Amino acid sequence: AATRKAISVGSPPTAQRPVVSRWSEASLAIAPAATTSSTSSIVTVVTGTGRADITGLGYEPVGGLYRDYQPLTDEVLIDEVELVVAAGAIANDASLHLDTTGRWAVGGDPTEIAFLVAAEKIGLLQSRDPGYVRHDEVPFDSERKLMSTLNRERPPRRYGDAATELVLFTKGAPDVLVERCTHERRSGAIEPLTDGRRDDWMRRIDELADEALRTLAVAYRPATTDEPADPTIERDLILLGFVGIVDPPRAEAYDAVDDAQRGGVRVIMITGDHPRTAGRIAEQLGISTGDRPAVSGCELAAMSDDDLADVVTTASVYARVEPEHKLRIVEALQQHRQITAMTGDGVSDAPALEQADIGVAMGINGSEVSKEAADMILADDNFATFLRAVREGREIFADIQKFLRYLLASNTGEVLVVLLGVLLAVPLGLGDASGELAVPLLATQILWINLVTASALALALGVDPSVEDVMARPPRPLTERVIDREMLVTILLVGGVTAIVGLVALDLELSGGLLGGSGDIETARTMVFVTLVLSQVVNAFNARSDRVSAFVRPFDNRLLWLATAVTVVSQVAVVHVSPLGAAFGTEPLTLTQWATCAGLASVVLVADEIRKLVGHGRDAEVSHA
């Protein structure tokens, strides 16, 4: 994190399989671009006279104008709808055209593309009409929430007149744009925009917002070449109307949000949309809003830092926000020790991306500044990919834990066998009255066990598919260690049982012990040796999960079974191939002795299964409570 080096996740067309960053548990502050489809469609146009619907979704310009489910025939309303859509298509930097294969190709911002598609649907073709030549523009920015262009209009003129040099077209957030309008166009005439009519416009905007439609207003006015192309020109406008845009949530976003919440990851929506629109989309996605409506940017601006710190504990939807509000939200979440991830795509999002524990930039629509400030780049701008990264991060951490659990439990068993063998040498028959002691394992045998433990079996565990749903667990506390109390109990239990069954194998064979064996030290030592190796094989299956039984999806990891086969065959060779037996100090065993070793090794499996059963029952009781 100190280097702030960004890496990509997702599936861009030209990229190889993505690399997933280091990931921890997180509260997520997300932008709409990550949850909604990149295909925006204008479905409703509201003018001074009334409302009309445009059918068809997506970027295929197939559809038409309707009212109350019937083709629109009102010529006055048709003219007003055309003026709104055409103005939005002129104040536009997107592109729409047929490619060489006869398919529609698009480029640019999805909202601007939606205007071009709507214009194409109703036969305007204004997006490519040479009657409008751009003279200058005032680009969109997130603070103004407006975008304007100055255009020369050639005859026949629909917006200006013969004395007009230029026409200013402006589109943007309705609540902002309406405040800059002094007149409205209604029924073919330009009328003053009274306070009563402003309230009526805002009521209609709220109605569309309640339908989960994103709204955008369009206005114009005649202009001259003497006026500067800066935000001051966006004044004294004539309101044409506004459009309702549908941004259908990505199909996978529903499951992604559900997975996040099931895994204890809180999803927060931060958007520039109307508060009612944001609230409805959040409800569709399953983002909990509780009893609190969306918090608006105006409310945020009026809050103190202490008040905001209280609000972020319950508010999950923020609308009409400014870039600085995102930064304040992140800081407020961090006051509660929340690991916070923030997505963003604009230049103004950089401070929030930098402040967040995990800054996530959009790879397709993101600016270079946001990508530089982020820790991760979401290559496909898809929130579902975001959650796949969370899942994979948890699985990687689980793999690290199972690797450690296996190695430490195995090594603990070896150490205890040698230690207890020395301490209990006389009762086990390893010592005599003269003080002579025999060790339960030779140095070469210990090295062989370590080789078996740390090679094929351990490496197979390192790529083990998860046998449990990692997203069903709550986030790990910040203070939790990799080797936690639960893992330590498992290590001591498995290691202790491994040592016990190894010493039992020794005592069963060796004469002079507690269990009345009659064999020699070399054969007894071989029994210990084989029992420990087989115990490591069994332990490898135990270690796949600290909670789930070894009998759950046992065949998912084919490499583990291959490693098991290689280990068993190698152990048989060490015991029964004479040159290897001489090197490792082993003696051939009978079939009964092999069965005894295997039976003792299975006790390790039984002991850990009992621990999992008891622990799972306790977890269920806690969860139920």
Coordinates of C-alpha atoms in Angstrom, one line a residue:
A1 CA 0.0 0.0 0.0
A2 CA 2.9 2.3 0.6
T3 CA 3.8 2.3 -3.1
R4 CA 0.2 2.7 -4.1
K5 CA 0.8 0.4 -7.0
A6 CA -2.4 -0.4 -8.9
I7 CA -3.2 -3.8 -10.3
S8 CA -6.1 -4.8 -12.4
V9 CA -9.0 -7.3 -11.8
G10 CA -11.7 -8.1 -14.3
S11 CA -11.8 -9.5 -17.8
P12 CA -10.8 -6.9 -20.4
P13 CA -11.0 -8.2 -24.0
T14 CA -7.2 -8.1 -24.6
A15 CA -6.0 -9.0 -21.1
Q16 CA -5.0 -12.4 -19.7
R17 CA -6.6 -13.8 -16.6
P18 CA -6.4 -10.9 -14.1
V19 CA -4.3 -10.8 -11.0
V20 CA -6.2 -10.2 -7.8
S21 CA -4.8 -7.9 -5.2
R22 CA -4.2 -8.5 -1.6
W23 CA -7.6 -8.2 -0.1
S24 CA -9.0 -8.0 3.4
E25 CA -12.5 -7.7 4.8
A26 CA -14.1 -4.4 3.9
S27 CA -17.0 -2.0 4.0
L28 CA -17.6 -0.9 0.4
A29 CA -18.5 2.5 -0.9
I30 CA -19.5 1.9 -4.5
A31 CA -20.3 4.0 -7.5
P32 CA -23.3 3.2 -9.8
A33 CA -20.9 2.4 -12.7
A34 CA -19.9 -0.7 -10.8
T35 CA -23.4 -2.0 -10.3
T36 CA -25.4 -0.8 -13.3
S37 CA -25.2 -1.9 -16.9
S38 CA -23.1 0.2 -19.2
T39 CA -26.2 0.4 -21.5
S40 CA -28.4 3.4 -20.7
S41 CA -31.6 4.0 -22.5
I42 CA -34.0 7.0 -22.6
V43 CA -37.5 5.6 -22.0
T44 CA -39.4 8.8 -21.1
V45 CA -39.4 12.4 -22.3
V46 CA -41.3 15.0 -20.3
T47 CA -42.0 18.4 -21.8
G48 CA -44.1 21.5 -21.0
T49 CA -47.1 19.9 -22.6
G50 CA -46.9 16.3 -21.4
R51 CA -45.1 13.0 -21.3
A52 CA -44.2 10.5 -24.0
D53 CA -42.4 7.1 -23.8
I54 CA -39.7 5.9 -26.2
T55 CA -39.7 2.1 -26.6
G56 CA -36.7 -0.2 -27.0
L57 CA -33.7 -0.8 -24.7
G58 CA -30.1 -1.0 -25.5
Y59 CA -28.0 0.5 -28.3
E60 CA -30.0 -0.9 -31.2
P61 CA -32.0 2.1 -32.4
V62 CA -35.3 0.3 -32.8
G63 CA -38.4 1.8 -31.1
G64 CA -40.8 4.7 -31.4
L65 CA -42.9 7.3 -29.5
Y66 CA -45.8 6.1 -27.4
R67 CA -48.3 7.6 -25.0
D68 CA -50.5 5.4 -22.7
Y69 CA -49.3 2.4 -24.7
Q70 CA -50.5 3.9 -28.0
P71 CA -48.4 5.4 -30.8
L72 CA -48.0 9.1 -30.2
T73 CA -50.1 11.3 -32.5
D74 CA -50.2 14.6 -30.7
E75 CA -48.2 16.8 -33.1
V76 CA -47.4 19.5 -30.5
L77 CA -46.0 16.9 -28.1
I78 CA -44.1 15.2 -30.8
D79 CA -42.5 18.5 -31.8
E80 CA -41.5 19.2 -28.1
V81 CA -40.1 15.7 -27.7
E82 CA -38.0 16.1 -30.8
L83 CA -36.6 19.4 -29.5
V84 CA -35.6 17.8 -26.2
V85 CA -33.9 14.7 -27.8
A86 CA -32.3 16.7 -30.6
A87 CA -30.8 19.2 -28.2
G88 CA -29.4 16.4 -26.1
A89 CA -28.0 14.8 -29.2
I90 CA -26.3 18.0 -30.3
A91 CA -24.7 18.8 -26.9
N92 CA -23.0 15.5 -27.1
D93 CA -19.5 14.0 -27.5
A94 CA -20.6 10.3 -28.1
S95 CA -20.8 8.5 -31.4
L96 CA -23.3 6.1 -33.0
H97 CA -22.8 4.6 -36.5
L98 CA -23.1 1.4 -38.5
D99 CA -19.8 -0.5 -38.8
T100 CA -18.5 -2.5 -41.7
T101 CA -20.5 -5.5 -40.6
G102 CA -23.8 -3.7 -40.5
R103 CA -23.9 -3.6 -36.7
W104 CA -24.4 -0.5 -34.6
A105 CA -21.2 0.7 -33.0
V106 CA -21.1 3.2 -30.2
G107 CA -18.5 5.2 -28.4
G108 CA -18.4 7.6 -25.4
D109 CA -20.4 8.1 -22.3
P110 CA -23.5 5.8 -22.0
T111 CA -25.8 8.7 -21.1
E112 CA -24.8 10.6 -24.2
I113 CA -25.1 7.5 -26.4
A114 CA -28.6 7.2 -25.1
F115 CA -29.5 10.5 -26.6
L116 CA -28.1 9.5 -30.0
V117 CA -30.0 6.2 -29.9
A118 CA -33.2 8.0 -29.0
A119 CA -32.7 10.5 -31.8
E120 CA -32.2 7.7 -34.2
K121 CA -35.3 5.9 -33.0
I122 CA -37.6 8.8 -33.7
G123 CA -35.9 9.6 -37.0
L124 CA -34.1 12.9 -36.2
L125 CA -30.6 11.9 -37.1
Q126 CA -29.5 15.1 -35.4
S127 CA -26.3 13.4 -34.2
R128 CA -24.9 13.6 -37.7
D129 CA -26.9 16.5 -39.1
P130 CA -24.5 19.1 -40.7
G131 CA -27.1 21.8 -39.9
Y132 CA -25.5 22.1 -36.4
V133 CA -21.8 23.0 -36.4
R134 CA -20.1 23.2 -33.0
H135 CA -18.4 26.5 -32.3
D136 CA -17.3 25.9 -28.7
E137 CA -18.2 23.9 -25.6
V138 CA -18.1 24.0 -21.7
P139 CA -17.3 20.4 -20.7
F140 CA -19.2 18.5 -18.0
D141 CA -17.8 18.5 -14.5
S142 CA -19.2 16.9 -11.3
E143 CA -19.4 20.1 -9.4
R144 CA -21.6 22.0 -12.0
K145 CA -23.4 18.8 -13.1
L146 CA -23.9 20.5 -16.5
M147 CA -22.5 20.2 -20.0
S148 CA -23.0 22.9 -22.7
T149 CA -22.1 23.4 -26.4
L150 CA -22.3 26.5 -28.6
N151 CA -23.5 25.6 -32.1
R152 CA -24.2 27.4 -35.4
E153 CA -27.6 26.5 -36.6
R154 CA -28.2 26.5 -40.3
P155 CA -31.7 26.9 -41.9
P156 CA -34.3 25.6 -41.3
R157 CA -33.8 26.9 -37.7
R158 CA -35.8 25.3 -34.9
Y159 CA -34.1 26.9 -31.9
G160 CA -32.9 30.3 -33.1
D161 CA -33.9 32.8 -35.8
A162 CA -32.3 34.6 -38.7
A163 CA -30.6 37.1 -36.3
T164 CA -29.1 34.4 -34.1
E165 CA -25.4 33.7 -34.5
L166 CA -25.2 30.8 -32.2
V167 CA -27.4 28.5 -30.0
L168 CA -26.3 27.4 -26.6
F169 CA -27.5 23.8 -25.7
T170 CA -27.2 22.7 -22.1
K171 CA -28.0 19.4 -20.4
G172 CA -27.5 18.3 -16.8
A173 CA -29.0 17.6 -13.4
P174 CA -32.6 18.8 -13.4
D175 CA -32.5 20.5 -10.0
V176 CA -29.4 22.4 -11.1
L177 CA -30.5 23.3 -14.6
V178 CA -34.0 24.4 -13.7
E179 CA -32.5 27.0 -11.4
R180 CA -30.6 28.5 -14.4
C181 CA -33.7 28.7 -16.5
T182 CA -35.9 31.9 -16.8
H183 CA -38.3 30.6 -19.5
E184 CA -39.8 27.4 -20.7
R185 CA -40.9 26.2 -24.1
R186 CA -44.5 25.0 -24.1
S187 CA -47.0 24.4 -26.9
G188 CA -44.7 26.0 -29.4
A189 CA -44.4 29.3 -27.4
I190 CA -41.7 30.6 -25.0
E191 CA -43.2 31.5 -21.7
P192 CA -41.7 32.8 -18.4
L193 CA -40.9 30.1 -15.9
T194 CA -42.9 31.1 -12.8
D195 CA -42.3 29.7 -9.3
G196 CA -45.5 27.6 -9.7
R197 CA -44.2 26.1 -12.9
R198 CA -40.8 25.4 -11.3
D199 CA -42.6 23.5 -8.5
D200 CA -44.6 21.6 -11.1
W201 CA -41.4 20.6 -13.0
M202 CA -39.8 19.4 -9.8
R203 CA -42.8 17.4 -8.9
R204 CA -42.7 15.6 -12.2
I205 CA -39.0 14.9 -11.7
D206 CA -39.7 13.3 -8.4
E207 CA -42.4 11.1 -10.0
L208 CA -39.8 9.8 -12.5
A209 CA -37.3 9.3 -9.7
D210 CA -39.8 7.2 -7.8
E211 CA -39.9 5.0 -10.9
A212 CA -36.1 4.4 -10.5
L213 CA -35.4 6.5 -13.6
R214 CA -32.4 8.7 -13.7
T215 CA -33.4 12.2 -15.0
L216 CA -31.6 14.7 -17.1
A217 CA -32.8 18.1 -18.1
V218 CA -32.2 19.9 -21.4
A219 CA -32.3 23.7 -22.1
Y220 CA -31.1 26.2 -24.7
R221 CA -31.0 29.9 -25.6
P222 CA -29.7 32.0 -28.4
A223 CA -26.2 33.2 -28.0
T224 CA -23.5 35.3 -29.7
T225 CA -19.9 34.8 -30.5
D226 CA -18.9 37.5 -27.9
E227 CA -19.9 35.3 -25.0
P228 CA -17.1 33.4 -23.3
A229 CA -17.2 29.6 -23.4
D230 CA -17.2 29.1 -19.6
P231 CA -19.7 28.2 -16.9
T232 CA -21.0 31.8 -16.7
I233 CA -22.7 31.3 -20.1
E234 CA -25.1 28.8 -18.5
R235 CA -27.8 31.4 -17.5
D236 CA -31.1 32.8 -18.7
L237 CA -31.9 29.4 -20.3
I238 CA -35.1 28.2 -21.9
L239 CA -36.2 24.9 -20.4
L240 CA -37.2 22.3 -23.1
G241 CA -37.9 19.4 -20.8
F242 CA -36.2 16.4 -19.3
V243 CA -35.7 12.7 -20.0
G244 CA -36.0 9.6 -17.9
I245 CA -33.1 7.2 -18.3
V246 CA -33.1 3.6 -17.3
D247 CA -29.8 2.1 -16.2
P248 CA -30.7 -1.5 -15.6
P249 CA -28.6 -3.2 -13.0
R250 CA -26.2 -5.8 -14.3
A251 CA -27.8 -9.2 -13.9
E252 CA -24.9 -10.4 -11.8
A253 CA -25.0 -7.3 -9.5
Y254 CA -28.0 -8.7 -7.6
D255 CA -26.1 -11.9 -6.6
A256 CA -22.9 -9.9 -6.0
V257 CA -24.6 -7.5 -3.5
D258 CA -26.3 -10.5 -1.8
D259 CA -22.9 -12.3 -1.5
A260 CA -21.3 -9.2 -0.1
Q261 CA -23.9 -8.7 2.6
R262 CA -24.0 -12.5 3.4
G263 CA -20.2 -12.2 3.9
G264 CA -20.6 -9.3 6.3
V265 CA -19.4 -6.8 3.7
R266 CA -21.6 -3.7 3.9
V267 CA -22.4 -2.1 0.5
I268 CA -22.8 1.7 0.3
M269 CA -24.1 3.5 -2.8
I270 CA -22.6 6.9 -3.5
T271 CA -24.1 8.5 -6.6
G272 CA -24.8 11.8 -8.3
D273 CA -28.4 10.7 -9.1
H274 CA -31.6 12.1 -7.7
P275 CA -32.1 10.9 -4.1
R276 CA -35.3 9.1 -4.9
T277 CA -33.8 7.4 -7.9
A278 CA -30.8 6.3 -5.9
G279 CA -33.2 4.9 -3.2
R280 CA -35.2 2.9 -5.6
I281 CA -32.2 1.4 -7.4
A282 CA -30.7 0.6 -4.0
E283 CA -33.9 -1.2 -3.1
Q284 CA -33.8 -3.2 -6.4
L285 CA -30.3 -4.3 -5.7
G286 CA -31.0 -5.2 -2.1
I287 CA -28.8 -2.5 -0.6
S288 CA -30.4 -1.9 2.8
T289 CA -31.7 1.6 3.3
G290 CA -33.7 0.8 6.5
D291 CA -35.9 3.7 7.6
R292 CA -33.5 6.3 6.4
P293 CA -33.9 7.8 2.9
A294 CA -31.0 8.6 0.7
V295 CA -28.8 11.3 2.2
S296 CA -28.3 14.2 -0.2
G297 CA -25.2 16.2 -0.8
C298 CA -26.9 19.3 0.7
E299 CA -27.5 17.4 3.9
L300 CA -23.9 16.2 3.9
A301 CA -22.6 19.7 3.5
A302 CA -24.6 20.9 6.5
M303 CA -23.3 18.1 8.7
S304 CA -20.4 18.4 11.1
D305 CA -17.8 15.6 11.1
D306 CA -19.2 14.2 14.3
D307 CA -22.7 14.1 12.9
L308 CA -21.5 12.4 9.7
A309 CA -19.7 9.8 11.8
D310 CA -23.0 8.9 13.4
V311 CA -24.9 9.0 10.1
V312 CA -22.6 6.6 8.2
T313 CA -23.4 3.8 10.7
T314 CA -26.9 3.5 9.3
A315 CA -27.1 5.4 6.0
S316 CA -26.2 3.2 3.0
V317 CA -27.3 5.5 0.1
Y318 CA -25.9 9.0 -0.7
A319 CA -27.2 11.0 -3.6
R320 CA -26.3 14.2 -5.4
V321 CA -22.9 14.2 -3.8
E322 CA -19.9 16.3 -4.5
P323 CA -16.4 14.8 -4.7
E324 CA -15.4 16.2 -1.3
H325 CA -18.4 14.4 0.2
K326 CA -16.9 11.0 -0.9
L327 CA -13.7 11.8 1.0
R328 CA -15.7 12.8 4.1
I329 CA -17.7 9.5 4.0
V330 CA -14.5 7.4 3.7
E331 CA -13.0 9.3 6.7
A332 CA -16.2 8.9 8.7
L333 CA -16.2 5.1 8.1
Q334 CA -12.6 4.8 9.0
Q335 CA -13.3 6.5 12.4
H336 CA -15.3 3.4 13.2
R337 CA -12.3 1.2 12.2
Q338 CA -14.0 0.0 9.0
I339 CA -11.7 -1.3 6.3
T340 CA -13.1 0.8 3.5
A341 CA -12.9 0.3 -0.3
M342 CA -14.0 3.2 -2.6
T343 CA -14.6 3.0 -6.3
G344 CA -14.3 6.0 -8.6
D345 CA -13.6 7.0 -12.2
G346 CA -13.2 10.8 -12.3
V347 CA -10.3 13.1 -11.6
S348 CA -12.2 14.5 -8.6
D349 CA -12.5 11.0 -7.1
A350 CA -8.7 10.8 -6.6
P351 CA -8.6 12.1 -3.0
A352 CA -11.2 9.6 -1.8
L353 CA -9.5 6.8 -3.7
E354 CA -6.2 7.8 -2.0
Q355 CA -7.8 8.0 1.5
A356 CA -9.6 4.7 1.3
D357 CA -7.9 1.5 2.5
I358 CA -8.5 0.1 -0.9
G359 CA -9.0 2.5 -3.8
V360 CA -10.6 1.0 -6.8
A361 CA -10.6 2.8 -10.2
M362 CA -12.7 2.0 -13.2
G363 CA -10.6 0.5 -15.9
I364 CA -12.9 1.3 -18.9
N365 CA -14.4 4.7 -17.9
G366 CA -11.8 5.7 -15.3
S367 CA -9.5 8.7 -15.8
E368 CA -5.8 8.3 -15.6
V369 CA -5.7 10.3 -12.5
S370 CA -8.1 8.0 -10.7
K371 CA -6.1 5.0 -11.9
E372 CA -2.9 6.4 -10.5
A373 CA -4.5 7.2 -7.1
A374 CA -6.1 3.7 -6.8
D375 CA -4.7 0.5 -5.4
M376 CA -6.7 -1.7 -7.8
I377 CA -8.2 -1.2 -11.3
L378 CA -11.5 -2.8 -12.1
A379 CA -10.8 -3.8 -15.7
D380 CA -14.4 -4.5 -16.6
D381 CA -16.1 -1.8 -14.4
N382 CA -18.2 -4.6 -13.0
F383 CA -19.2 -4.9 -9.3
A384 CA -19.5 -8.6 -9.6
T385 CA -15.8 -8.8 -10.5
F386 CA -15.2 -6.7 -7.4
L387 CA -16.9 -9.3 -5.2
R388 CA -15.0 -12.1 -7.0
A389 CA -11.8 -10.4 -5.9
V390 CA -13.1 -10.4 -2.3
R391 CA -14.0 -14.1 -2.5
E392 CA -10.6 -15.0 -4.0
G393 CA -8.8 -13.0 -1.4
R394 CA -10.6 -14.9 1.3
E395 CA -9.8 -18.2 -0.4
I396 CA -6.1 -17.3 -0.6
F397 CA -6.1 -16.5 3.1
A398 CA -7.8 -19.8 3.8
D399 CA -5.2 -21.6 1.7
I400 CA -2.4 -20.0 3.8
Q401 CA -4.1 -21.1 7.0
K402 CA -4.6 -24.7 5.8
F403 CA -1.0 -24.8 4.7
L404 CA 0.2 -23.6 8.1
R405 CA -2.3 -25.8 10.0
Y406 CA -1.1 -28.9 8.2
L407 CA 2.7 -28.2 8.5
L408 CA 2.6 -27.1 12.1
A409 CA 0.4 -30.0 13.2
S410 CA 2.6 -32.5 11.4
N411 CA 5.8 -31.1 12.8
T412 CA 4.3 -30.9 16.3
G413 CA 3.6 -34.7 16.0
E414 CA 7.2 -35.4 15.1
V415 CA 8.6 -33.3 17.9
L416 CA 6.3 -34.9 20.5
V417 CA 7.1 -38.4 19.3
V418 CA 10.9 -37.8 19.9
L419 CA 10.4 -35.9 23.1
L420 CA 7.9 -38.3 24.7
G421 CA 9.9 -41.3 23.4
V422 CA 12.9 -40.0 25.4
L423 CA 10.9 -39.1 28.5
L424 CA 9.0 -42.4 28.5
A425 CA 11.9 -44.5 27.3
V426 CA 11.9 -47.0 30.1
P427 CA 8.1 -47.8 30.1
L428 CA 8.1 -48.0 26.3
G429 CA 11.0 -50.4 26.3
L430 CA 13.4 -47.9 24.7
G431 CA 15.8 -47.9 27.7
D432 CA 17.2 -50.2 30.3
A433 CA 18.6 -50.0 33.8
S434 CA 22.1 -49.2 32.6
G435 CA 20.9 -45.9 31.1
E436 CA 21.2 -46.9 27.5
L437 CA 18.4 -45.3 25.4
A438 CA 17.1 -45.9 21.9
V439 CA 15.4 -43.1 20.0
P440 CA 12.0 -43.8 18.4
L441 CA 13.1 -42.3 15.1
L442 CA 16.4 -42.0 13.3
A443 CA 17.6 -38.7 11.9
T444 CA 17.2 -39.9 8.3
Q445 CA 13.6 -41.0 9.0
I446 CA 12.8 -37.6 10.4
L447 CA 14.3 -35.9 7.3
W448 CA 12.2 -38.2 5.2
I449 CA 9.0 -37.3 7.0
N450 CA 9.8 -33.7 6.7
L451 CA 10.4 -34.1 3.0
V452 CA 7.1 -35.9 2.5
T453 CA 5.2 -33.4 4.6
A454 CA 6.7 -30.2 3.0
S455 CA 6.7 -31.4 -0.6
A456 CA 3.9 -33.0 -2.6
L457 CA 1.2 -33.0 0.1
A458 CA 1.8 -29.5 1.3
L459 CA 2.1 -28.1 -2.3
A460 CA -1.2 -29.8 -3.2
L461 CA -2.9 -28.1 -0.3
G462 CA -1.6 -24.7 -1.5
V463 CA -3.9 -24.9 -4.6
D464 CA -6.7 -26.6 -2.8
P465 CA -10.3 -25.5 -3.9
S466 CA -12.3 -24.2 -1.0
V467 CA -14.6 -26.8 0.5
E468 CA -16.7 -24.2 2.4
D469 CA -18.4 -21.0 1.4
V470 CA -15.9 -18.4 2.4
M471 CA -18.5 -15.7 1.9
A472 CA -20.7 -17.2 4.6
R473 CA -18.2 -16.2 7.3
P474 CA -18.2 -12.7 8.8
P475 CA -15.2 -10.5 8.2
R476 CA -12.1 -11.2 10.2
P477 CA -11.4 -8.7 13.0
L478 CA -8.5 -6.4 12.5
T479 CA -6.7 -7.9 15.5
E480 CA -7.1 -11.5 14.4
R481 CA -3.8 -13.3 13.8
V482 CA -3.1 -15.8 11.0
I483 CA -2.6 -18.5 13.7
D484 CA -5.7 -17.9 15.8
R485 CA -6.9 -19.7 18.9
E486 CA -8.9 -22.2 16.9
M487 CA -6.0 -23.1 14.7
L488 CA -3.7 -23.4 17.7
V489 CA -6.2 -25.9 19.3
T490 CA -6.2 -27.9 16.1
I491 CA -2.4 -28.0 15.9
L492 CA -2.0 -29.2 19.4
L493 CA -4.8 -31.8 19.1
V494 CA -3.7 -33.2 15.8
G495 CA 0.0 -33.1 16.8
G496 CA -0.7 -34.7 20.2
V497 CA -2.8 -37.5 18.7
T498 CA -0.2 -38.1 16.0
A499 CA 2.5 -38.5 18.7
I500 CA 0.3 -40.8 20.8
V501 CA -0.6 -43.2 17.9
G502 CA 3.1 -43.2 16.8
L503 CA 4.2 -44.3 20.3
V504 CA 1.4 -46.8 20.5
A505 CA 2.7 -48.3 17.2
L506 CA 6.1 -48.5 18.8
D507 CA 4.9 -50.1 22.0
L508 CA 2.8 -52.7 20.2
E509 CA 5.8 -54.0 18.4
L510 CA 8.7 -53.5 20.8
S511 CA 9.3 -56.0 23.6
G512 CA 9.6 -54.7 27.1
G513 CA 6.9 -52.1 26.8
L514 CA 3.5 -51.6 28.3
L515 CA 1.6 -53.4 25.6
G516 CA 3.6 -56.6 25.5
G517 CA 5.2 -56.5 22.1
S518 CA 7.9 -59.0 21.1
G519 CA 9.7 -57.3 18.1
D520 CA 13.1 -55.7 17.8
I521 CA 13.9 -52.0 17.9
E522 CA 14.4 -51.8 14.1
T523 CA 10.9 -53.2 13.3
A524 CA 9.3 -51.1 16.0
R525 CA 11.0 -48.0 14.7
T526 CA 9.7 -48.8 11.2
M527 CA 6.2 -49.0 12.6
V528 CA 6.5 -45.6 14.2
F529 CA 8.0 -44.3 10.9
V530 CA 5.1 -45.6 8.8
T531 CA 2.4 -44.5 11.2
L532 CA 3.7 -41.0 11.2
V533 CA 3.9 -40.8 7.4
L534 CA 0.3 -42.2 7.1
S535 CA -0.8 -39.7 9.8
Q536 CA 0.5 -36.9 7.6
V537 CA -1.5 -38.2 4.7
V538 CA -4.6 -38.3 6.8
N539 CA -3.8 -34.8 8.3
A540 CA -3.6 -33.4 4.8
F541 CA -7.3 -34.1 4.2
N542 CA -8.1 -32.9 7.7
A543 CA -6.4 -29.6 7.0
R544 CA -8.5 -28.7 4.0
S545 CA -10.9 -27.0 6.4
D546 CA -10.8 -26.1 10.1
R547 CA -14.6 -26.6 10.3
V548 CA -15.9 -28.7 7.5
S549 CA -15.5 -32.5 7.5
A550 CA -12.8 -34.2 5.5
F551 CA -15.5 -36.2 3.8
V552 CA -17.1 -33.1 2.2
R553 CA -16.2 -32.9 -1.5
P554 CA -13.1 -35.1 -0.9
F555 CA -12.4 -35.5 -4.6
D556 CA -12.3 -31.8 -5.6
N557 CA -8.5 -31.7 -5.3
R558 CA -7.1 -34.2 -7.7
L559 CA -3.5 -33.1 -7.0
L560 CA -3.9 -34.0 -3.3
W561 CA -4.9 -37.5 -4.3
L562 CA -2.0 -37.7 -6.7
A563 CA 0.3 -36.5 -3.9
T564 CA -1.2 -39.1 -1.6
A565 CA -0.5 -41.9 -4.1
V566 CA 3.1 -40.7 -4.6
T567 CA 3.7 -40.5 -0.9
V568 CA 2.3 -44.0 -0.1
V569 CA 4.2 -45.6 -3.0
S570 CA 7.4 -43.9 -1.9
Q571 CA 6.9 -45.0 1.7
V572 CA 6.3 -48.6 0.6
A573 CA 9.6 -48.4 -1.4
V574 CA 11.5 -47.0 1.6
V575 CA 10.3 -49.9 3.7
H576 CA 10.6 -52.8 1.2
V577 CA 13.3 -51.9 -1.3
S578 CA 16.6 -53.2 0.3
P579 CA 18.9 -50.3 -0.7
L580 CA 16.4 -47.7 0.6
G581 CA 15.8 -49.8 3.7
A582 CA 19.4 -49.8 4.5
A583 CA 19.7 -46.1 4.0
F584 CA 16.7 -45.2 6.2
G585 CA 17.1 -48.0 8.8
T586 CA 13.8 -49.7 8.1
E587 CA 12.7 -53.4 8.2
P588 CA 10.1 -54.9 5.9
L589 CA 6.6 -55.1 7.5
T590 CA 3.9 -57.7 7.2
L591 CA 0.4 -56.9 5.8
T592 CA -0.9 -57.1 9.4
Q593 CA 1.7 -54.5 10.6
W594 CA 0.8 -52.2 7.7
A595 CA -2.9 -52.5 8.6
T596 CA -2.0 -51.7 12.2
C597 CA -0.2 -48.6 11.1
A598 CA -3.0 -47.5 8.9
G599 CA -5.6 -48.1 11.6
L600 CA -3.6 -46.0 14.1
A601 CA -3.2 -43.2 11.6
S602 CA -6.9 -43.1 11.0
V603 CA -7.3 -42.2 14.7
V604 CA -6.0 -38.8 13.7
L605 CA -8.9 -38.4 11.3
V606 CA -11.4 -39.5 13.9
A607 CA -10.1 -37.1 16.5
D608 CA -10.2 -34.1 14.2
E609 CA -13.7 -35.0 12.9
I610 CA -14.9 -35.1 16.5
R611 CA -13.4 -31.6 17.1
K612 CA -15.1 -30.3 14.0
L613 CA -18.4 -31.8 15.0
V614 CA -18.3 -30.3 18.4
G615 CA -17.0 -26.9 17.1
H616 CA -19.6 -26.8 14.4
G617 CA -22.4 -27.4 16.9
R618 CA -21.0 -24.6 19.1
D619 CA -20.9 -22.2 16.1
A620 CA -24.4 -23.1 15.2
E621 CA -25.6 -22.4 18.7
V622 CA -23.8 -19.0 18.7
S623 CA -25.2 -18.2 15.3
H624 CA -28.7 -19.1 16.4
A625 CA -28.4 -17.0 19.5

